[in-house]
PDB file of C-alpha atoms in Angstrom:
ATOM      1  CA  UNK T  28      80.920 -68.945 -54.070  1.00 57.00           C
ATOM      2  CA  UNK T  29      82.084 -70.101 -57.766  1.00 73.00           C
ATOM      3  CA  UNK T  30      80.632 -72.602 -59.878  1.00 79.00           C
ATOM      4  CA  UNK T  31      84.082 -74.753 -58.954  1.00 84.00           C
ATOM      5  CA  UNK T  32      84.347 -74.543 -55.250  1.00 86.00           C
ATOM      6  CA  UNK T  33      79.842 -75.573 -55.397  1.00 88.00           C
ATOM      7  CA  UNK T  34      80.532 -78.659 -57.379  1.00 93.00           C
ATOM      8  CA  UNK T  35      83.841 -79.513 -55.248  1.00 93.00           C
ATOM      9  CA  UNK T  36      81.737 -79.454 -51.749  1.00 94.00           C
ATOM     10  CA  UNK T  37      78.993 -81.132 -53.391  1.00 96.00           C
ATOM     11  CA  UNK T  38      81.110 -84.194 -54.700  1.00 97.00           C
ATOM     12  CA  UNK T  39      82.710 -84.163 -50.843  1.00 96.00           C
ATOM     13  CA  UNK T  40      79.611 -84.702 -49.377  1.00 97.00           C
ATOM     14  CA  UNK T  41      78.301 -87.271 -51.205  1.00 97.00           C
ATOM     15  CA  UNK T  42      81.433 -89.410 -51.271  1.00 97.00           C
ATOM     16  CA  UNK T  43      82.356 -88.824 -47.641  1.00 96.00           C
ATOM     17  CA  UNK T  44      78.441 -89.441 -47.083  1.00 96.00           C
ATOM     18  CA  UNK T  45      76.985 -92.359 -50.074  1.00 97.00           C
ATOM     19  CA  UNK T  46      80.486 -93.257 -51.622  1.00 96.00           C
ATOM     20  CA  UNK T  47      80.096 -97.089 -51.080  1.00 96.00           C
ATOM     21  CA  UNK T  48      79.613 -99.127 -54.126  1.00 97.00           C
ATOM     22  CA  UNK T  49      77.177-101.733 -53.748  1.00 98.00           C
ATOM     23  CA  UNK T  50      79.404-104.467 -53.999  1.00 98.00           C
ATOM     24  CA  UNK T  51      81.382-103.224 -51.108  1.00 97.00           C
ATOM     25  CA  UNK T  52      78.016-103.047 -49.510  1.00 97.00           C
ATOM     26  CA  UNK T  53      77.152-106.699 -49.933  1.00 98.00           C
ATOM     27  CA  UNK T  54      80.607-107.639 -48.679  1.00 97.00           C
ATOM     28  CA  UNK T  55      81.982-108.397 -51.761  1.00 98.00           C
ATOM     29  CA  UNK T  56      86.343-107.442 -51.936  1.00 97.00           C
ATOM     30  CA  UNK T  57      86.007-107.205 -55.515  1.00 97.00           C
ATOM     31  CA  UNK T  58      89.520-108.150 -57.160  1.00 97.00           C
ATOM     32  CA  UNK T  59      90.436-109.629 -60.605  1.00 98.00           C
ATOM     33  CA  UNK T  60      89.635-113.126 -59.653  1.00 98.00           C
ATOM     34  CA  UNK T  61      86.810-115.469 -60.629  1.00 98.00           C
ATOM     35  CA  UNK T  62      84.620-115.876 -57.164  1.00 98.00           C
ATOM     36  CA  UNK T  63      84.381-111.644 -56.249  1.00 98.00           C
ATOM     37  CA  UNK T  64      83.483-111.235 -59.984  1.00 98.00           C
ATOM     38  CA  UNK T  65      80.911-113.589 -59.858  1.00 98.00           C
ATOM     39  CA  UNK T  66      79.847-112.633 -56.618  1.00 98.00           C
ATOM     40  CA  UNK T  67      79.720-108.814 -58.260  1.00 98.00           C
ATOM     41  CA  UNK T  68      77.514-110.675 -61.357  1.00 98.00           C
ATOM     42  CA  UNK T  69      74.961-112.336 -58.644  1.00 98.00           C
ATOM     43  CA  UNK T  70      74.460-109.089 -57.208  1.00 98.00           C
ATOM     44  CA  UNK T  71      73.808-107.325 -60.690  1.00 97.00           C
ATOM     45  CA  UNK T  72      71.053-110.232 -61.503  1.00 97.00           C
ATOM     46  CA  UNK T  73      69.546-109.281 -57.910  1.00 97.00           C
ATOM     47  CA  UNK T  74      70.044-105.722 -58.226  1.00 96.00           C
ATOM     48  CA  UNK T  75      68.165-105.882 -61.762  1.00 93.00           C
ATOM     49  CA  UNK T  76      64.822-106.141 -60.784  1.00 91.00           C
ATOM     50  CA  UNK T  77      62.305-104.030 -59.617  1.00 88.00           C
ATOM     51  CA  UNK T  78      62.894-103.716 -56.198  1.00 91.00           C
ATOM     52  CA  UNK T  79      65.233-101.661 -53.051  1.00 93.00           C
ATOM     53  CA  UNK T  80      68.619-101.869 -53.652  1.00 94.00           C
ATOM     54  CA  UNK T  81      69.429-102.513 -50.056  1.00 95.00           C
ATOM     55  CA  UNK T  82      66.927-105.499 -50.424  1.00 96.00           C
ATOM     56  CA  UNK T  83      69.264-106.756 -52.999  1.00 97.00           C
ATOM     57  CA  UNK T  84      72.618-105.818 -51.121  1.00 97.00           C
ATOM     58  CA  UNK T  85      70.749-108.141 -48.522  1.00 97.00           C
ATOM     59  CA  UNK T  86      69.920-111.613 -50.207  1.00 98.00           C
ATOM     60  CA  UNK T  87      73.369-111.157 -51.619  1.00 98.00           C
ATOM     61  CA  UNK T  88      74.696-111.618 -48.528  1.00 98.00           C
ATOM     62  CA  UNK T  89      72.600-114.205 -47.461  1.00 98.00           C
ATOM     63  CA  UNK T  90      73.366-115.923 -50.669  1.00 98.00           C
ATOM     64  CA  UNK T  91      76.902-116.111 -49.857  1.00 98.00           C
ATOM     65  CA  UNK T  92      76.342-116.685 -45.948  1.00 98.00           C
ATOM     66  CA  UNK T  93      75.089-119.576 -47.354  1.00 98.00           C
ATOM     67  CA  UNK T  94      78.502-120.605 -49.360  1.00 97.00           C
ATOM     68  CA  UNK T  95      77.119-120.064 -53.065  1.00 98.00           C
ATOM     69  CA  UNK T  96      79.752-117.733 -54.212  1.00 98.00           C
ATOM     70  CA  UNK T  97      80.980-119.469 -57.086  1.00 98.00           C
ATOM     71  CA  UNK T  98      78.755-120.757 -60.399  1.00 98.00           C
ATOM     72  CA  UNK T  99      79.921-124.292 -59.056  1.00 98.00           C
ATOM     73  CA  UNK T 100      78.053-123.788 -55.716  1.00 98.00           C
ATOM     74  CA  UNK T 101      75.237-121.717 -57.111  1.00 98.00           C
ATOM     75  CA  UNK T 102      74.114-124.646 -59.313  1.00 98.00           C
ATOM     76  CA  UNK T 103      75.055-127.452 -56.815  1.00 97.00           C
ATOM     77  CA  UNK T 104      72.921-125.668 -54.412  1.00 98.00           C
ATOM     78  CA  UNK T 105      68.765-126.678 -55.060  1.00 98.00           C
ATOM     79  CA  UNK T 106      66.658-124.504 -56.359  1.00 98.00           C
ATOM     80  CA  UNK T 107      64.558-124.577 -52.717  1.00 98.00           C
ATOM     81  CA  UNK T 108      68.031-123.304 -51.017  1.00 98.00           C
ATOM     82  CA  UNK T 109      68.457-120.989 -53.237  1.00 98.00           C
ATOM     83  CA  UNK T 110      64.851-119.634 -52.352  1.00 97.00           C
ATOM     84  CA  UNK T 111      65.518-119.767 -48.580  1.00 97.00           C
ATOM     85  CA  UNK T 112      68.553-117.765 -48.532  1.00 98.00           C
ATOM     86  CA  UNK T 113      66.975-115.198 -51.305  1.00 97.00           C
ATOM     87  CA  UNK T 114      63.694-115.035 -48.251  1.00 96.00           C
ATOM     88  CA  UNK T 115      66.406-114.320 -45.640  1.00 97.00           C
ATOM     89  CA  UNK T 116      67.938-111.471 -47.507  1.00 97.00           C
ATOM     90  CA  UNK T 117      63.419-110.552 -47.280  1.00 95.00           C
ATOM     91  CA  UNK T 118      63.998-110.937 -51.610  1.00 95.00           C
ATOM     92  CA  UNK T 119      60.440-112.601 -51.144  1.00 87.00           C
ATOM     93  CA  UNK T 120      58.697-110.989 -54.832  1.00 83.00           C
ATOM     94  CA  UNK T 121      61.131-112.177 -57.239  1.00 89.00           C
ATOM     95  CA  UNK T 122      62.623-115.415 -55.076  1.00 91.00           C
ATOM     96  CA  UNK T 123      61.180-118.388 -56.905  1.00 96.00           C
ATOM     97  CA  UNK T 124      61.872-116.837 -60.194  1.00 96.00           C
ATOM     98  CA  UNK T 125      65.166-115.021 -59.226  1.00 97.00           C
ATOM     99  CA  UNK T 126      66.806-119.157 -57.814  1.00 97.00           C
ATOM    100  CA  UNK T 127      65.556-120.289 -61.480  1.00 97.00           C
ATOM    101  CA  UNK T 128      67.547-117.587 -63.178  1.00 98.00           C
ATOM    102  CA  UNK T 129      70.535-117.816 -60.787  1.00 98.00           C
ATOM    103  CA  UNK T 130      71.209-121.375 -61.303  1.00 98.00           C
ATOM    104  CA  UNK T 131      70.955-121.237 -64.847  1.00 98.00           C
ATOM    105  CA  UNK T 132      72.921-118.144 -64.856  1.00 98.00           C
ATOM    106  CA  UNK T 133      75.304-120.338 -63.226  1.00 98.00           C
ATOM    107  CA  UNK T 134      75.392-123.301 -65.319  1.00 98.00           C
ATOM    108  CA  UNK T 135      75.467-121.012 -68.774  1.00 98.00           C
ATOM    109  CA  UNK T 136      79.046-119.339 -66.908  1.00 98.00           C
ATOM    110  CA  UNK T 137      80.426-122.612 -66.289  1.00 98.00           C
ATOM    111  CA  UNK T 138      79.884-123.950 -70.153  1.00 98.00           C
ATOM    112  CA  UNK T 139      80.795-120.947 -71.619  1.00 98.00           C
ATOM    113  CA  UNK T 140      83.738-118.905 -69.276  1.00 98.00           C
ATOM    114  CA  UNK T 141      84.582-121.875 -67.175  1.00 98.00           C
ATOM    115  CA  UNK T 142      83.059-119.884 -64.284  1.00 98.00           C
ATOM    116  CA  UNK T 143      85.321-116.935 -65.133  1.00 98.00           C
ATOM    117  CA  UNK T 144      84.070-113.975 -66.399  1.00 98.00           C
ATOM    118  CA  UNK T 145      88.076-112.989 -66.833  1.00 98.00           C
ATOM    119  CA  UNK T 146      87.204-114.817 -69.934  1.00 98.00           C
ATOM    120  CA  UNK T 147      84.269-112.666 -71.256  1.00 98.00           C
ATOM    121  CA  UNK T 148      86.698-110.042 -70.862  1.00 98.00           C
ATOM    122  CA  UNK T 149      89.285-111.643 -73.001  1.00 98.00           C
ATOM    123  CA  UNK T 150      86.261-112.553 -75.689  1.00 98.00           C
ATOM    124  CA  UNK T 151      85.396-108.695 -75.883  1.00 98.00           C
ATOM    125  CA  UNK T 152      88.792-107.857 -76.494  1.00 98.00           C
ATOM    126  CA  UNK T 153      88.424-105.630 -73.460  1.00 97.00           C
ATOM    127  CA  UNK T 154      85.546-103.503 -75.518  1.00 98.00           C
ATOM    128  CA  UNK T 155      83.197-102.066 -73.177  1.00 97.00           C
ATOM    129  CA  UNK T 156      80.586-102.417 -75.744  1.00 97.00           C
ATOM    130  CA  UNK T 157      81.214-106.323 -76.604  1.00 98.00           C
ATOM    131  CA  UNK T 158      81.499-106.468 -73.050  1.00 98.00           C
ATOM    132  CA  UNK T 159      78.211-105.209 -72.470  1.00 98.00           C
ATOM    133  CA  UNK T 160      76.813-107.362 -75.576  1.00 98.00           C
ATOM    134  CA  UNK T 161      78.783-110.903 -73.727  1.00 98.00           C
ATOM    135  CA  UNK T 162      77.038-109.878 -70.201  1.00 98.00           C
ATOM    136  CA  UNK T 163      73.374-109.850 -71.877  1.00 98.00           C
ATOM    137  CA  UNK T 164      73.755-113.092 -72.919  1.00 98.00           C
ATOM    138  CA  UNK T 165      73.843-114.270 -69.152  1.00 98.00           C
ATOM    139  CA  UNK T 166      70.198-114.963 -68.025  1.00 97.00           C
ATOM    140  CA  UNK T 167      69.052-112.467 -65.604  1.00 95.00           C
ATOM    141  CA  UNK T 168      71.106-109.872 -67.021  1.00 97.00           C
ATOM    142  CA  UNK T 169      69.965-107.348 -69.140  1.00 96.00           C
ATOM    143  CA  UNK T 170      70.966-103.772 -70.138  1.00 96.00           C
ATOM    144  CA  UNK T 171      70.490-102.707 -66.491  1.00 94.00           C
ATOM    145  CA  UNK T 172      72.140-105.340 -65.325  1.00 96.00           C
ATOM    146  CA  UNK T 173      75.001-105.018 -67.726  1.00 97.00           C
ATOM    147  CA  UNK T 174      75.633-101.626 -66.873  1.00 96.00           C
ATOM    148  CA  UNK T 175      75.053-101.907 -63.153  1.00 97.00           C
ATOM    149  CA  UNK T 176      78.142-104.686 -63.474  1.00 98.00           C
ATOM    150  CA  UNK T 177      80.398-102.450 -65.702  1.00 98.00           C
ATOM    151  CA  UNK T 178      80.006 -99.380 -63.760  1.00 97.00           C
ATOM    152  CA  UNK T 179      80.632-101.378 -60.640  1.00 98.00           C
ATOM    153  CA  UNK T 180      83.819-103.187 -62.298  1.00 98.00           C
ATOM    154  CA  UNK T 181      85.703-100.751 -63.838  1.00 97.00           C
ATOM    155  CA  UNK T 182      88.028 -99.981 -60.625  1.00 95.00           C
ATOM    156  CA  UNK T 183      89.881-103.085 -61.627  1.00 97.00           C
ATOM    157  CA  UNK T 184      88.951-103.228 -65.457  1.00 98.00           C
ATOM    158  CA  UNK T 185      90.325 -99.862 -66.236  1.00 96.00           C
ATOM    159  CA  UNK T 186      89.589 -99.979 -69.536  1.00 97.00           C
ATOM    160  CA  UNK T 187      86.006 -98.951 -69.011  1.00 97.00           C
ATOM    161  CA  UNK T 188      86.694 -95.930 -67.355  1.00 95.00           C
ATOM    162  CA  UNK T 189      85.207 -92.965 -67.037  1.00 95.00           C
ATOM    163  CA  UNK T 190      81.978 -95.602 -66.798  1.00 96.00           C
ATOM    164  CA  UNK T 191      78.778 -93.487 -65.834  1.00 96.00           C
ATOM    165  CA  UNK T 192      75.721 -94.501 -66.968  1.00 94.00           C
ATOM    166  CA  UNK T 193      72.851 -92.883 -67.747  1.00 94.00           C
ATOM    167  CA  UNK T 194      71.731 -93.550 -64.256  1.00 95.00           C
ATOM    168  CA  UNK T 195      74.862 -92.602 -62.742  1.00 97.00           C
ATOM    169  CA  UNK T 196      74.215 -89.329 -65.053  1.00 97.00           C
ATOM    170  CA  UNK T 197      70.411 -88.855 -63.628  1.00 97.00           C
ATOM    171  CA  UNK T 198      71.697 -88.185 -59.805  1.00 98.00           C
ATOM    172  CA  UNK T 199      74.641 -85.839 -60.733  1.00 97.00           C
ATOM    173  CA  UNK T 200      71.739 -83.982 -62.428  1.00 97.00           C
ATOM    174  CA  UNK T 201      69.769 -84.004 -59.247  1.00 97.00           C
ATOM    175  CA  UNK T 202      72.723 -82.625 -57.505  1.00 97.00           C
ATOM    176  CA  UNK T 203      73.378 -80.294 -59.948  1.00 95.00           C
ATOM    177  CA  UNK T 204      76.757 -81.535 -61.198  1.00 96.00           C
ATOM    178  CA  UNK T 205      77.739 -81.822 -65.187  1.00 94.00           C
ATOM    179  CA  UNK T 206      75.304 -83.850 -67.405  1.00 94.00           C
ATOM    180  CA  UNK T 207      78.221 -85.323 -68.934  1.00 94.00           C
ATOM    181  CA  UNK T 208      80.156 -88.286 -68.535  1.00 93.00           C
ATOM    182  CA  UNK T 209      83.800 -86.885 -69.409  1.00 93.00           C
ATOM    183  CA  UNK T 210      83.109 -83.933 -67.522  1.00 94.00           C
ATOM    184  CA  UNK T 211      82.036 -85.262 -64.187  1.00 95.00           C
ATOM    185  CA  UNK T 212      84.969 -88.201 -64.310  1.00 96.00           C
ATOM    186  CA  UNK T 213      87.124 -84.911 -64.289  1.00 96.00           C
ATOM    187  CA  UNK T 214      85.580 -84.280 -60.339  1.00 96.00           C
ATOM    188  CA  UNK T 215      87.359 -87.270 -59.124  1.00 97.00           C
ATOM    189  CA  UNK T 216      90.587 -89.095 -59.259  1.00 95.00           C
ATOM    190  CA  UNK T 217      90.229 -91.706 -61.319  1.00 94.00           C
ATOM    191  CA  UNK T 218      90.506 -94.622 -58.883  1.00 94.00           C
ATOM    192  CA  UNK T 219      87.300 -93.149 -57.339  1.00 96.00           C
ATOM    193  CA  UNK T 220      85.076 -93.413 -60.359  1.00 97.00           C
ATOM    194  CA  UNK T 221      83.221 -96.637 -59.336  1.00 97.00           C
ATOM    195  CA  UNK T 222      82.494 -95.058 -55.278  1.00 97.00           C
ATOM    196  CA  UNK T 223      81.793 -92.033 -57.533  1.00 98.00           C
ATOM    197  CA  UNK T 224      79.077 -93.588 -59.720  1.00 98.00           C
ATOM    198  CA  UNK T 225      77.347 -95.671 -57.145  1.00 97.00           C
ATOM    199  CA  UNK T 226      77.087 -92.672 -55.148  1.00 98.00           C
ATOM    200  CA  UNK T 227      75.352 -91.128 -58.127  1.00 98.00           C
ATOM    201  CA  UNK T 228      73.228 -93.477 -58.459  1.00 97.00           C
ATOM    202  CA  UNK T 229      71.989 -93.536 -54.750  1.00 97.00           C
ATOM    203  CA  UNK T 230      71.573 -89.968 -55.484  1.00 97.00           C
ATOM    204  CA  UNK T 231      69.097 -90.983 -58.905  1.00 96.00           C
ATOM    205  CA  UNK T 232      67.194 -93.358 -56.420  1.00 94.00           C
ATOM    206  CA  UNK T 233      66.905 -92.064 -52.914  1.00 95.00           C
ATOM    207  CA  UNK T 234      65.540 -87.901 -52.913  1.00 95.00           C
ATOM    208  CA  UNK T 235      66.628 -88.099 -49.116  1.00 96.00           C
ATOM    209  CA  UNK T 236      70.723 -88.795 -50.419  1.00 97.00           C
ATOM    210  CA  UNK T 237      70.281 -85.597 -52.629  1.00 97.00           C
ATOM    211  CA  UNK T 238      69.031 -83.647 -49.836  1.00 97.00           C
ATOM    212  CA  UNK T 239      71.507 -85.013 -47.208  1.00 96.00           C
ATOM    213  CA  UNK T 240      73.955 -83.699 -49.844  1.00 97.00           C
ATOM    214  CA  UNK T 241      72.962 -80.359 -50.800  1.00 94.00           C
ATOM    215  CA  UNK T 242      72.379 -79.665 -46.778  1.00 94.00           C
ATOM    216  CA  UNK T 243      76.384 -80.559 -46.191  1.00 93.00           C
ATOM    217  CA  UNK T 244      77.309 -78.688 -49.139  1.00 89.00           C
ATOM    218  CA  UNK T 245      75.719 -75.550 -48.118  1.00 85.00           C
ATOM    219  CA  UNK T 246      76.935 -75.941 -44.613  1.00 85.00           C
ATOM    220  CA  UNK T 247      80.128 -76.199 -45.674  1.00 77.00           C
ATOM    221  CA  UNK T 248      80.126 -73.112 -47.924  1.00 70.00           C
ATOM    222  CA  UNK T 249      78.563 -71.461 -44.845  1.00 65.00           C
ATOM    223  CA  UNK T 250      81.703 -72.473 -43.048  1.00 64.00           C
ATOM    224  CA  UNK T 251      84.307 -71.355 -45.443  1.00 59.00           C
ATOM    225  CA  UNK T 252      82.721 -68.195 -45.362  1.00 57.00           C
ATOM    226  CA  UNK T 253      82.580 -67.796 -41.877  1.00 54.00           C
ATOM    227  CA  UNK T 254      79.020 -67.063 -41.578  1.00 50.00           C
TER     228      UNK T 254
END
């Protein structure tokens, strides 16, 4: 079988498979609107730390089960709310320090964007790399963090595609797809590229996604075969 037709069952497993991004995961319909984007930015902070990424997908939830899906309700909530719902989601290492950083995540959004990150856009004059500069500035979110929101964003902020990070980069590796960026955007259509790179990055993180994978790729080049 050619090099082509390897990569083309590969990249069909793992989206028909792991091609979820994580806000989509945590419930969030992410549109051009203030309240999914900062619902997408909460999840970032939560996804930035040291821990499972469906423990983060998780609290999310619980977070806005709990009606703080705007910077307005995230800092009207207390700080001991904040913990409970962030204990629901079973966020238990990082909750005390994580409902610090989210409220004044929240409040720094509201002074700054008027709780819309449309605005940071605007600011970066839709550079991805001011972009990622404006998004460190939030607390709780860092480089990962920055790039976990950019890559998960550009379905709707265009201008940052073909976004793959180096994570993103790390699990097409594993799967033995192109090492670079231009090249594997060229595997998908271009409205796929964020289900494309979360899916890569599942891949980077979880062994059992890359061999999941490479079993349904093989089975189906067994198939077209006719073995």
């Amino acid at each position: 079988m050619s090099a082509t037709a390897t990569r083309r069952n590969t990249v069909r497993a793992l989206l028909d498979n792991h091609g979820q991004t994580y806000a989509a995961q945590a419930g969030i319909r992410l549109r051009d609107t203030p309240q999914p984007l900062y619902q997408l930015l909460v999840l970032t902070c939560l996804l930035s730390a040291r821990i499972r990424a469906s423990v983060a997908v998780d609290a999310a939830r619980e977070l806005f089960d709990a009606n703080m899906r705007t910077p307005h309700r995230m800092q009207d909530a207390t700080w001991q709310q904040r913990v409970d719902a962030l204990g629901a989601g079973h966020y238990r290492r990082y909750d005390e320090s994580k409902s610090t950083t989210l409220g004044e995540g929240a409040a720094f959004l509201r002074e700054r964007y008027g709780g819309d990150l449309r605005r940071l856009r605007e600011e970066a004059g839709k550079d991805p790399a001011r972009m990622e500069e404006l998004l460190q500035e939030v607390p709780g979110i860092g480089p990962v963090g920055a790039a976990v929101f950019l890559r998960e964003v550009q379905g709707i902020w265009t201008e940052l595609e073909p976004c793959l990070d180096g994570k993103a980069v790390q699990g097409a590796q594993r799967l033995g797809l192109p090492a670079n960026p231009r090249e594997l955007a060229e595997l998908v259509a271009p409205e796929q590229l964020a289900v494309f790179a979360a899916a890569l990055v599942r891949a980077a993180l979880d062994k059992s996604v890359v061999e999941d994978v490479r079993e349904r790729s093989d089975t189906a080049a067994h198939t077209s075969r006719g073995d």
